[in-house]
mmCIF file of C-alpha atoms (C1' of nucleotides) in Angstrom:
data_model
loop_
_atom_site.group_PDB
_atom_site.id
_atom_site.type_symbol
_atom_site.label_atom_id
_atom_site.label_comp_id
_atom_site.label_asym_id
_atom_site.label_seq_id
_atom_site.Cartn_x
_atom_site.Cartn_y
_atom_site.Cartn_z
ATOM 1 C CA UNK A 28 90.466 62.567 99.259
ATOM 2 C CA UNK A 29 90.198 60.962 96.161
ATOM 3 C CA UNK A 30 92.558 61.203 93.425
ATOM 4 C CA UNK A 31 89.873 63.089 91.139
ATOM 5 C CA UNK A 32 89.910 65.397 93.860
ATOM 6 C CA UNK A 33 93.462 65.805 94.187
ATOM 7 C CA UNK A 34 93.933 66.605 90.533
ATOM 8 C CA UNK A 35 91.078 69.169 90.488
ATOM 9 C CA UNK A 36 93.097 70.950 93.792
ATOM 10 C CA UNK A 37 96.410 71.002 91.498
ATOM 11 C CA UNK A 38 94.380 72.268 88.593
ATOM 12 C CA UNK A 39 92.887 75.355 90.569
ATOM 13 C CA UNK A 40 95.737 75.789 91.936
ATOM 14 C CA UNK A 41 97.709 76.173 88.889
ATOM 15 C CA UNK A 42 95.647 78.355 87.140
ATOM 16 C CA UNK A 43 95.364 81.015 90.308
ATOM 17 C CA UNK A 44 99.442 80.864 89.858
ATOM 18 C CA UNK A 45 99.061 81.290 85.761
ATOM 19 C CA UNK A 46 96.397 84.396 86.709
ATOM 20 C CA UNK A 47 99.378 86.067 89.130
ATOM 21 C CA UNK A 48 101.810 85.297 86.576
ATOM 22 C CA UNK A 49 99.920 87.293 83.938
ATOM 23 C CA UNK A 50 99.271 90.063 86.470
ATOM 24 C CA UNK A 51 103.192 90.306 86.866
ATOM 25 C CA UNK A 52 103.413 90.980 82.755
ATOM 26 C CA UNK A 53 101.395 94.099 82.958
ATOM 27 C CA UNK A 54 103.305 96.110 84.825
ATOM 28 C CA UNK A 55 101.334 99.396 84.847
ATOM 29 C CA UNK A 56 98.598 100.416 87.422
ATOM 30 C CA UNK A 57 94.816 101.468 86.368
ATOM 31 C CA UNK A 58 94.714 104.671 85.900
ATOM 32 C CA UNK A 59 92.359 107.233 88.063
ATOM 33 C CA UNK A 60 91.142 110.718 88.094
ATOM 34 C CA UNK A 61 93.072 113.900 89.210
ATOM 35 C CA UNK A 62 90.848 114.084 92.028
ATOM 36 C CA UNK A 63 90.991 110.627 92.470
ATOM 37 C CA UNK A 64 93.382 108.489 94.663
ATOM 38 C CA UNK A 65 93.347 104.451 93.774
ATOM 39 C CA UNK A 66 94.348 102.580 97.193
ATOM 40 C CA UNK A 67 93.595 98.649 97.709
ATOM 41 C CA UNK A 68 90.617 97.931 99.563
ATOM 42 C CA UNK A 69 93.123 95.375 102.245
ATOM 43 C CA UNK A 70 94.687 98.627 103.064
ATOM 44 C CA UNK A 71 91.446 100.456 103.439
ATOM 45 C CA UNK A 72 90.117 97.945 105.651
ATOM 46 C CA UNK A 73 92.810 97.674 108.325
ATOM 47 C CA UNK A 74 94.701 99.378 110.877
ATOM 48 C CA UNK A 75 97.811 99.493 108.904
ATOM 49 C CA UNK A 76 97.413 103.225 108.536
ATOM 50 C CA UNK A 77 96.249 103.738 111.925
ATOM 51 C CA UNK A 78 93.723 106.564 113.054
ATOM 52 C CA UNK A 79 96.175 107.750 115.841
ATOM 53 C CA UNK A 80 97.607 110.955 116.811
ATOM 54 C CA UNK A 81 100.960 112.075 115.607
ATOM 55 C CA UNK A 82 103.335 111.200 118.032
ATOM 56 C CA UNK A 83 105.849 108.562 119.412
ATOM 57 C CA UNK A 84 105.223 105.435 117.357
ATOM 58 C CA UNK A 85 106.468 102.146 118.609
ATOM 59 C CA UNK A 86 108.802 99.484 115.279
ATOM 60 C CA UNK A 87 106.568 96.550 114.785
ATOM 61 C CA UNK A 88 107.877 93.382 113.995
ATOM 62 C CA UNK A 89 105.613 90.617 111.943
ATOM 63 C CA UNK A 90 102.826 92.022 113.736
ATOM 64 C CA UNK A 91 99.485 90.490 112.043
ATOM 65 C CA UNK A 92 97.422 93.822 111.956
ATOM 66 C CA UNK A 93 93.767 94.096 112.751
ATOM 67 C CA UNK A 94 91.322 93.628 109.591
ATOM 68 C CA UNK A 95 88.115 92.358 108.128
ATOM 69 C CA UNK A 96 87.464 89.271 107.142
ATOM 70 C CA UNK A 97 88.825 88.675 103.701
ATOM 71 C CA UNK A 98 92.119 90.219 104.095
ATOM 72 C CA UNK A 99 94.718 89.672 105.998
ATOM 73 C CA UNK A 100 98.170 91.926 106.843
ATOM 74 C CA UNK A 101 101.121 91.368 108.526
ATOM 75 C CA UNK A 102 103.575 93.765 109.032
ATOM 76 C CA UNK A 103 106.947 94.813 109.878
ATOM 77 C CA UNK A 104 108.179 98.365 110.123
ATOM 78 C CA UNK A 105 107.636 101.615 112.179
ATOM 79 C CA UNK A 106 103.858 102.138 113.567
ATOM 80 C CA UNK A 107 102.067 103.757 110.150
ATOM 81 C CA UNK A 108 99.066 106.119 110.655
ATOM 82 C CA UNK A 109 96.689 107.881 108.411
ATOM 83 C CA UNK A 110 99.379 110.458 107.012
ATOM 84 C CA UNK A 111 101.736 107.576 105.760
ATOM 85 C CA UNK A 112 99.136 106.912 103.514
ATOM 86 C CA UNK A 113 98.056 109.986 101.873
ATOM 87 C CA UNK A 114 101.877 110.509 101.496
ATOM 88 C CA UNK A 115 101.833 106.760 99.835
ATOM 89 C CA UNK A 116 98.591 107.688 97.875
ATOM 90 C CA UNK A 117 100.436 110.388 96.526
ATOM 91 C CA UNK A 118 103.783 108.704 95.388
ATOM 92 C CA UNK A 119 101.107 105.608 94.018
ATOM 93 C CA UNK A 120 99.392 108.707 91.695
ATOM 94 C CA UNK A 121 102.452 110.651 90.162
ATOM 95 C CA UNK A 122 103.814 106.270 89.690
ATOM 96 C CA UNK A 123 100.248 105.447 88.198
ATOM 97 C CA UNK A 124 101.070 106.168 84.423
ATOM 98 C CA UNK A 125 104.455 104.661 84.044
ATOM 99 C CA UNK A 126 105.735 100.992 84.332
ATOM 100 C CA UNK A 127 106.030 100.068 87.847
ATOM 101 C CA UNK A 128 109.631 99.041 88.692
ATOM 102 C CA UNK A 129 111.115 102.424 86.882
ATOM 103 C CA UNK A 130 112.485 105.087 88.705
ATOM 104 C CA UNK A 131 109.931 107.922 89.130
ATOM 105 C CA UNK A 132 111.787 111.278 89.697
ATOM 106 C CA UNK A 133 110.071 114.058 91.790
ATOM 107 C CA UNK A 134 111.225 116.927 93.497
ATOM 108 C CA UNK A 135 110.086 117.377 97.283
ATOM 109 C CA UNK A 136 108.609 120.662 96.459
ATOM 110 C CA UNK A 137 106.468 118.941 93.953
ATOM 111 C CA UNK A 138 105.492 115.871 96.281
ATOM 112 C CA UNK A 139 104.696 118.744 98.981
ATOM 113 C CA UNK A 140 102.324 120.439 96.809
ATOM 114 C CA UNK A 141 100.053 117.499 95.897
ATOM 115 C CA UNK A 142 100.271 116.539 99.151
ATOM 116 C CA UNK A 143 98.514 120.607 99.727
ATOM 117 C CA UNK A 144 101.320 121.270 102.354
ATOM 118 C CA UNK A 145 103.115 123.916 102.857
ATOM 119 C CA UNK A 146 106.560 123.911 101.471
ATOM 120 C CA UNK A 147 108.478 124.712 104.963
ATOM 121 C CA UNK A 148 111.694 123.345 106.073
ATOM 122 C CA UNK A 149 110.057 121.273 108.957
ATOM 123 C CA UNK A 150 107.459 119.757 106.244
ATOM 124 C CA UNK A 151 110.419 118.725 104.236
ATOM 125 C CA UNK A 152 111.949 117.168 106.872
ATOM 126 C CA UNK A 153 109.058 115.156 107.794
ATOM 127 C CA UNK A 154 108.695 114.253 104.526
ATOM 128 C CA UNK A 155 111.895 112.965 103.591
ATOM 129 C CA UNK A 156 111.808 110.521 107.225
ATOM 130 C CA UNK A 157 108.465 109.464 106.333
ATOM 131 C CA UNK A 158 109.803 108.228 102.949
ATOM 132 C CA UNK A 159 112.571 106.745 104.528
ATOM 133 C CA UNK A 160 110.032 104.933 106.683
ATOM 134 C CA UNK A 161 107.780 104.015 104.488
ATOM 135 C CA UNK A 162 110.269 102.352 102.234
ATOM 136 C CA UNK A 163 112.098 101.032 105.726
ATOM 137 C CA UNK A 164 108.665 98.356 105.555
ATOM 138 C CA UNK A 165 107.661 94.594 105.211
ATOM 139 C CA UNK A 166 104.671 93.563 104.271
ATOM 140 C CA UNK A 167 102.367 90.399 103.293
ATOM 141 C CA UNK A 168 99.125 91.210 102.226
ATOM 142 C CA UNK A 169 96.470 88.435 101.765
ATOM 143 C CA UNK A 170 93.563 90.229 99.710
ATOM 144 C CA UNK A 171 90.888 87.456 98.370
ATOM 145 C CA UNK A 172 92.441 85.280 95.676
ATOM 146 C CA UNK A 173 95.420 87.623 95.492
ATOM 147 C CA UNK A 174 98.677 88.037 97.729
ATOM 148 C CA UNK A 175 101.750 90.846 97.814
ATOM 149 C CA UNK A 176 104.373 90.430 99.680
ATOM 150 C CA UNK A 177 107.307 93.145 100.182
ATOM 151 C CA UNK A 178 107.885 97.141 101.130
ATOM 152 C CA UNK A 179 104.798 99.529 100.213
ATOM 153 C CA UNK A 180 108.378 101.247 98.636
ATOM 154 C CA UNK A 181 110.819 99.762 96.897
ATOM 155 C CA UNK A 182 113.001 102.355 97.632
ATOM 156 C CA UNK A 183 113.597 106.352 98.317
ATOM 157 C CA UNK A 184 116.225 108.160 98.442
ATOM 158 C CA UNK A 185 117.477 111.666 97.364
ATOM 159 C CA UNK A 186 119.701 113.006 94.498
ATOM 160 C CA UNK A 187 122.100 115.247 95.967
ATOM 161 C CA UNK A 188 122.956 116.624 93.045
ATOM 162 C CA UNK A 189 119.124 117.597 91.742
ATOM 163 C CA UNK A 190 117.677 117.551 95.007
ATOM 164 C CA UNK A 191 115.244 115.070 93.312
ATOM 165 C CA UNK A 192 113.412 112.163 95.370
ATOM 166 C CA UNK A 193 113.336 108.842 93.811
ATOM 167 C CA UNK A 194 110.749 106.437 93.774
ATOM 168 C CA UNK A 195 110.595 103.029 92.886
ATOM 169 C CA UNK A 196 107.254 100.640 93.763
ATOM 170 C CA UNK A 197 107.683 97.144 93.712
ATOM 171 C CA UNK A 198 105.930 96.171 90.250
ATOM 172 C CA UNK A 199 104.029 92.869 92.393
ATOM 173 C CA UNK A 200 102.070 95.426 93.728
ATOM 174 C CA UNK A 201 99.725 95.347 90.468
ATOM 175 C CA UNK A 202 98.201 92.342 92.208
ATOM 176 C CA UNK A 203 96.174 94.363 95.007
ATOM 177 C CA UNK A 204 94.466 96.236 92.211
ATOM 178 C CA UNK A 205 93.222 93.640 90.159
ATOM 179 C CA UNK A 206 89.150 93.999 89.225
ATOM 180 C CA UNK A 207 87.393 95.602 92.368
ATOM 181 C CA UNK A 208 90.358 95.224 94.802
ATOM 182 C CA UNK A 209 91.084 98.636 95.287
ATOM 183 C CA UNK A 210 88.835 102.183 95.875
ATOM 184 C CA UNK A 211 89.209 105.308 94.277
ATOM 185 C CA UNK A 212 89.042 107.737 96.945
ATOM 186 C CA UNK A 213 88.446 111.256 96.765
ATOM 187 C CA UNK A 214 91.266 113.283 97.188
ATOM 188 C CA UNK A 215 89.694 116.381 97.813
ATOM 189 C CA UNK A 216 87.306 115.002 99.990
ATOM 190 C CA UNK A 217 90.053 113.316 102.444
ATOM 191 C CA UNK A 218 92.178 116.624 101.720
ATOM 192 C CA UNK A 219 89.602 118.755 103.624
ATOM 193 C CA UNK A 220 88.618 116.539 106.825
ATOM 194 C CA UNK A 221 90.539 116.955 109.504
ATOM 195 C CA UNK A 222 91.321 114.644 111.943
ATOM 196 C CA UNK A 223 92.966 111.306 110.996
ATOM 197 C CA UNK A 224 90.096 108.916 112.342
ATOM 198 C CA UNK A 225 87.661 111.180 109.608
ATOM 199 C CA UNK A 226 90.696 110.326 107.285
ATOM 200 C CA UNK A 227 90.393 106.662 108.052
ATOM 201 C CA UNK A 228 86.771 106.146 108.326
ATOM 202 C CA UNK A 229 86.208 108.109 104.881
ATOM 203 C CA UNK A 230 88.674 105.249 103.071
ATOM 204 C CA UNK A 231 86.979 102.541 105.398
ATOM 205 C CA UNK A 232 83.829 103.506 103.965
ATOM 206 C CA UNK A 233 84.866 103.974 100.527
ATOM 207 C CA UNK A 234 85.276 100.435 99.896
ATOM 208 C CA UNK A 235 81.903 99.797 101.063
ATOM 209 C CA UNK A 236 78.743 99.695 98.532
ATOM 210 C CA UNK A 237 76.235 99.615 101.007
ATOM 211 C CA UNK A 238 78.229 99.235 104.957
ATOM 212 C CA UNK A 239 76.878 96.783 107.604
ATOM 213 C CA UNK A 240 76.694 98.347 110.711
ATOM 214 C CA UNK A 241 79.515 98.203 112.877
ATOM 215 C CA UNK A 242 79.966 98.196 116.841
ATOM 216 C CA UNK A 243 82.344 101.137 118.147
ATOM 217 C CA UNK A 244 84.615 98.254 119.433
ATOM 218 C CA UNK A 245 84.821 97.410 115.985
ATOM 219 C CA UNK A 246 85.619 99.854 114.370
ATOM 220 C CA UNK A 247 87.889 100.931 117.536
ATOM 221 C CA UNK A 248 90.085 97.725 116.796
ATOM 222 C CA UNK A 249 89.932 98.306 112.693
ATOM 223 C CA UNK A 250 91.237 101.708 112.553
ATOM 224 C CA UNK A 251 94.020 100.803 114.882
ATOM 225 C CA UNK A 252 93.077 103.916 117.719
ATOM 226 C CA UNK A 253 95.090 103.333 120.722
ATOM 227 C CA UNK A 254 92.172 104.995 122.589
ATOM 228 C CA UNK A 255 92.109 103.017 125.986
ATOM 229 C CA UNK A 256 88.738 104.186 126.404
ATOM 230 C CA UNK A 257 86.308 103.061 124.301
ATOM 231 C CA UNK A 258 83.683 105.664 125.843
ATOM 232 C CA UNK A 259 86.512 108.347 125.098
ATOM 233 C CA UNK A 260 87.500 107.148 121.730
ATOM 234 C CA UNK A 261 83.400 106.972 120.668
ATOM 235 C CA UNK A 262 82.186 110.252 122.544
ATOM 236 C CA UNK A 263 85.037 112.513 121.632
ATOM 237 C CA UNK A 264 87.084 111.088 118.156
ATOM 238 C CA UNK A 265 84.557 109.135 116.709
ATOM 239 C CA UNK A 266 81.960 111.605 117.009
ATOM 240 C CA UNK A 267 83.771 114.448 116.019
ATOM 241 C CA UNK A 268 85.307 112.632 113.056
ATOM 242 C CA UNK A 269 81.655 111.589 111.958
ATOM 243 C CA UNK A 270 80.258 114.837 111.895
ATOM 244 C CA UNK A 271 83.203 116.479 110.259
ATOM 245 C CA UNK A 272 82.916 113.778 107.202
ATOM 246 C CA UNK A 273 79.454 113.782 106.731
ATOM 247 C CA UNK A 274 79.595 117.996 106.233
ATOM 248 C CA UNK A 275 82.795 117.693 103.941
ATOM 249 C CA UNK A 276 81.257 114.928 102.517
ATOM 250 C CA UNK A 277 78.048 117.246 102.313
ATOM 251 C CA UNK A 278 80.274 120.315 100.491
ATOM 252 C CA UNK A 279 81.897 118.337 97.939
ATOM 253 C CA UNK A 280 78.111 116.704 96.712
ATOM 254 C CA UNK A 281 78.565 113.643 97.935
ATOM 255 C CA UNK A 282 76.306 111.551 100.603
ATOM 256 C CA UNK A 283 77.489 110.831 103.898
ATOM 257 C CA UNK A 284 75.058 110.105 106.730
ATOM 258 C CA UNK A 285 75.393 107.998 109.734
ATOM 259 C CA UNK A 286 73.478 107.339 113.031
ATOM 260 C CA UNK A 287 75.213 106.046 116.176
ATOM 261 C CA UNK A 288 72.551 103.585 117.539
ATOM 262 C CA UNK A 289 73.378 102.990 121.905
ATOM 263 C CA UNK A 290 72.070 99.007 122.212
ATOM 264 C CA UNK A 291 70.712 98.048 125.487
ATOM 265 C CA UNK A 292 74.027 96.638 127.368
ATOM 266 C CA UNK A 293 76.167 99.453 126.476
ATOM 267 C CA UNK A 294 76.820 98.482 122.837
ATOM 268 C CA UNK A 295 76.922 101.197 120.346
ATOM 269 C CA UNK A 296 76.299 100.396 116.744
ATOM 270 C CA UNK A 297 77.166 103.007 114.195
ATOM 271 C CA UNK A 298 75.052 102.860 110.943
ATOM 272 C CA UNK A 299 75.890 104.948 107.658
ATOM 273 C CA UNK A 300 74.691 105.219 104.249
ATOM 274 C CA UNK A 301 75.978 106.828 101.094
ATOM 275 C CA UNK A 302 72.594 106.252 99.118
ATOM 276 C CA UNK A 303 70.573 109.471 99.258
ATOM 277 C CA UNK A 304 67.322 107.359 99.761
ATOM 278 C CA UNK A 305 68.293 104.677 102.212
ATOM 279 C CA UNK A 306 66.726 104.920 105.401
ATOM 280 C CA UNK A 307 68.874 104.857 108.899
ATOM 281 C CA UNK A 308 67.243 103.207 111.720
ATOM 282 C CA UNK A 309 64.846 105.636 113.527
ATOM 283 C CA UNK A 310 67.246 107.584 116.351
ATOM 284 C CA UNK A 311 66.254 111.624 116.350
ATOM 285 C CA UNK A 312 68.512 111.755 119.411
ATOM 286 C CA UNK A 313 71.717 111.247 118.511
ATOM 287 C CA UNK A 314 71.160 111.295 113.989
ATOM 288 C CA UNK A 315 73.623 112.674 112.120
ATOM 289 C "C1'" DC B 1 108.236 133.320 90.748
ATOM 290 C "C1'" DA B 2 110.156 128.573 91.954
ATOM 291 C "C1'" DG B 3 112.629 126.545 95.430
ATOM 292 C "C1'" DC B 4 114.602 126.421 99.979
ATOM 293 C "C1'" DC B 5 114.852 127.741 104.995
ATOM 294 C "C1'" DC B 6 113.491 129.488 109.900
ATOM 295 C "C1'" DG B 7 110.897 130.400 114.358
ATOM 296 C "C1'" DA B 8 106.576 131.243 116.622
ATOM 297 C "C1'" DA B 9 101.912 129.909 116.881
ATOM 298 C "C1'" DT B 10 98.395 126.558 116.319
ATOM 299 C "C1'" DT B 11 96.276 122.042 116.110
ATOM 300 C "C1'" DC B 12 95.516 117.446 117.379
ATOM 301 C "C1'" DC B 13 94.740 112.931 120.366
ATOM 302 C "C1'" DA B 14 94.582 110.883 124.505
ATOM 303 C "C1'" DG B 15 95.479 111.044 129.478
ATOM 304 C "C1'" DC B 16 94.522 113.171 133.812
ATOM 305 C "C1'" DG B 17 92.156 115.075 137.596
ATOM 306 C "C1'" DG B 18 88.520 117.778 139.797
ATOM 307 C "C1'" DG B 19 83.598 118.212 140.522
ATOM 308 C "C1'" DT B 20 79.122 115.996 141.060
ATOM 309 C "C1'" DA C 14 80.588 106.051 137.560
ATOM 310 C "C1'" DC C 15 80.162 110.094 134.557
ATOM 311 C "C1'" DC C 16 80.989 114.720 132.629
ATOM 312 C "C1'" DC C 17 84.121 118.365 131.379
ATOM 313 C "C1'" DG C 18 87.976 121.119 130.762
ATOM 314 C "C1'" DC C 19 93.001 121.283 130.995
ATOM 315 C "C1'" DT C 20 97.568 119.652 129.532
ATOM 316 C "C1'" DG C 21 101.737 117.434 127.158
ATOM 317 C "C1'" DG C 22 104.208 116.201 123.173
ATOM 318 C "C1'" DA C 23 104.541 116.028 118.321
ATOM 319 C "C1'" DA C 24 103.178 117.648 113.639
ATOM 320 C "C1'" DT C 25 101.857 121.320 110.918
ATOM 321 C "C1'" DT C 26 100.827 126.037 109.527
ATOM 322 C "C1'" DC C 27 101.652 130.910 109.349
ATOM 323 C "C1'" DG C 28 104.220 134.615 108.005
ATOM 324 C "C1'" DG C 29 108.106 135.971 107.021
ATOM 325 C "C1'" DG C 30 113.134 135.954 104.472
ATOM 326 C "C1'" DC C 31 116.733 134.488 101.124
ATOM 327 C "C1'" DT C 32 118.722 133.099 96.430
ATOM 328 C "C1'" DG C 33 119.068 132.840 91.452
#
DNA sequence: CAGCCCGAATTCCAGCGGGT
DNA sequence: ACCCGCTGGAATTCGGGCTG
């Protein structure tokens, strides 16, 4: 390498440090829609917030999670699936409009109803473990130019006294929403679908302008399903999950359509599109 | 009515086993 | 090998009640 060479490296490299520097100074999120929930794409894309059934869910430890190509995660902390995140989407929205780094009071009550659950003693009780857990977490998050590492909380814990949860993000995680590194999601839409694989593939394919096809496999190993039965997992979840997107999708006036194409050697490539006028490849049989 | 609590019923994913 | 329905364990809802 040639000393020109070397000093352009140290230049570039400076000025991506400079450009996460500057990030650092403003310390405040975009800001999104009511019915909007901002999430970074990394997360979207990975099996950190795994499609799997509620359940039993094994601590992880620096465990480099499953993800596409220009991302990377590795994580430490208890197993996370689909409803750590819309209970992390939530805290992210009521944090959105102050300074990241404050305290951000809310009662559970409140968090419960924007989360559209019930406010029962067993929901509360959930909810106050999954903060616990979700602030119990490690992360480092490699998302294009930009990297975060730390807890997807800061911290959590609850005011005796008031009764009050308090929040507190880590301010560094301004840098996963930098430019088009993060989706805003419809809440309403992911509100109404059922299962958590629909959950998942709806914020999979959120970040997507126009998706490539993907094998079942694939998507099998993105969205973290602990399926061991691929034929299972893309006959019974995957197709349910589909079909129950594409008509909430369909309710709430937006485009969903997809088309699960069976390749000759027992692949299975599943095709969507959320442009009203693109064309799927020709299937009748099995179109959604 | 907001906020908190309880118990029974329901829902979900994935595994299992019987039938063909 | 494949289809199909049943089942277990955990989360969540339903429908109530209580307090200030």
């Amino acid at each position: 390498m040639s000393n020109l060479e070397l000093s352009l490296d140290n230049l570039r490299a400076r000025q991506e440090a400079n450009a996460q520097k500057s990030l650092l100074r403003q310390l405040q999120l975009p800001l999104w829609a009511e019915t909007q929930r901002g999430v970074p794409n990394s997360l979207l894309r990975s099996a950190l917030f795994a499609a799997i059934q509620r359940g039993k869910r094994p601590f992880l430890k620096r465990q480099l999670m499953a993800s596409v190509e220009n991302a990377s995660i590795t994580y430490t902390g208890i197993r996370l699936c689909q409803d750590y995140l819309t209970v992390w989407e939530c805290l992210v929205h009521v944090a959105r409009e102050q300074q990241l780094g404050n305290r951000c009071e809310v009662t559970t009550y409140q968090l419960l109803k924007l989360l559209d659950k019930k406010d029962t003693g067993g929901n509360r009780q959930v909810l106050r473990r999954q903060l616990a857990e979700l602030q119990a977490t490690a992360l480092e998050v490699r998302q294009g130019r930009y990297t975060y590492s730390g807890s997807l909380i800061d911290e959590a814990y609850h005011d005796e006294e008031t009764g009050r949860a308090i929040i507190v993000l880590n301010q560094r995680i301004v840098a996963l929403y930098q430019g088009d590194g993060y989706t805003k999601v419809s809440w309403q839409i992911r509100r109404d679908l059922r299962t958590s694989l629909a959950k998942w593939l709806h914020g999979f394919y959120a970040t997507h302008r126009q998706p490539f096809p993907y094998t079942v496999a694939k998507l099998h190993e993105l969205c973290g399903s602990n399926a061991k039965s691929l034929k299972d997992f893309e006959e019974k979840t995957l197709a349910t999950a589909l079909e129950d997107l594409a008509t909430v999708a369909k309710s709430h006036g937006e485009h969903f359509r997809y088309l699960v194409e069976r390749c000759p050697g027992g692949k299975s490539l599943v095709h969507v599109t959320r442009n009203p006028d693109a064309k799927l490849p020709l299937n009748p049989q099995i179109c959604g």
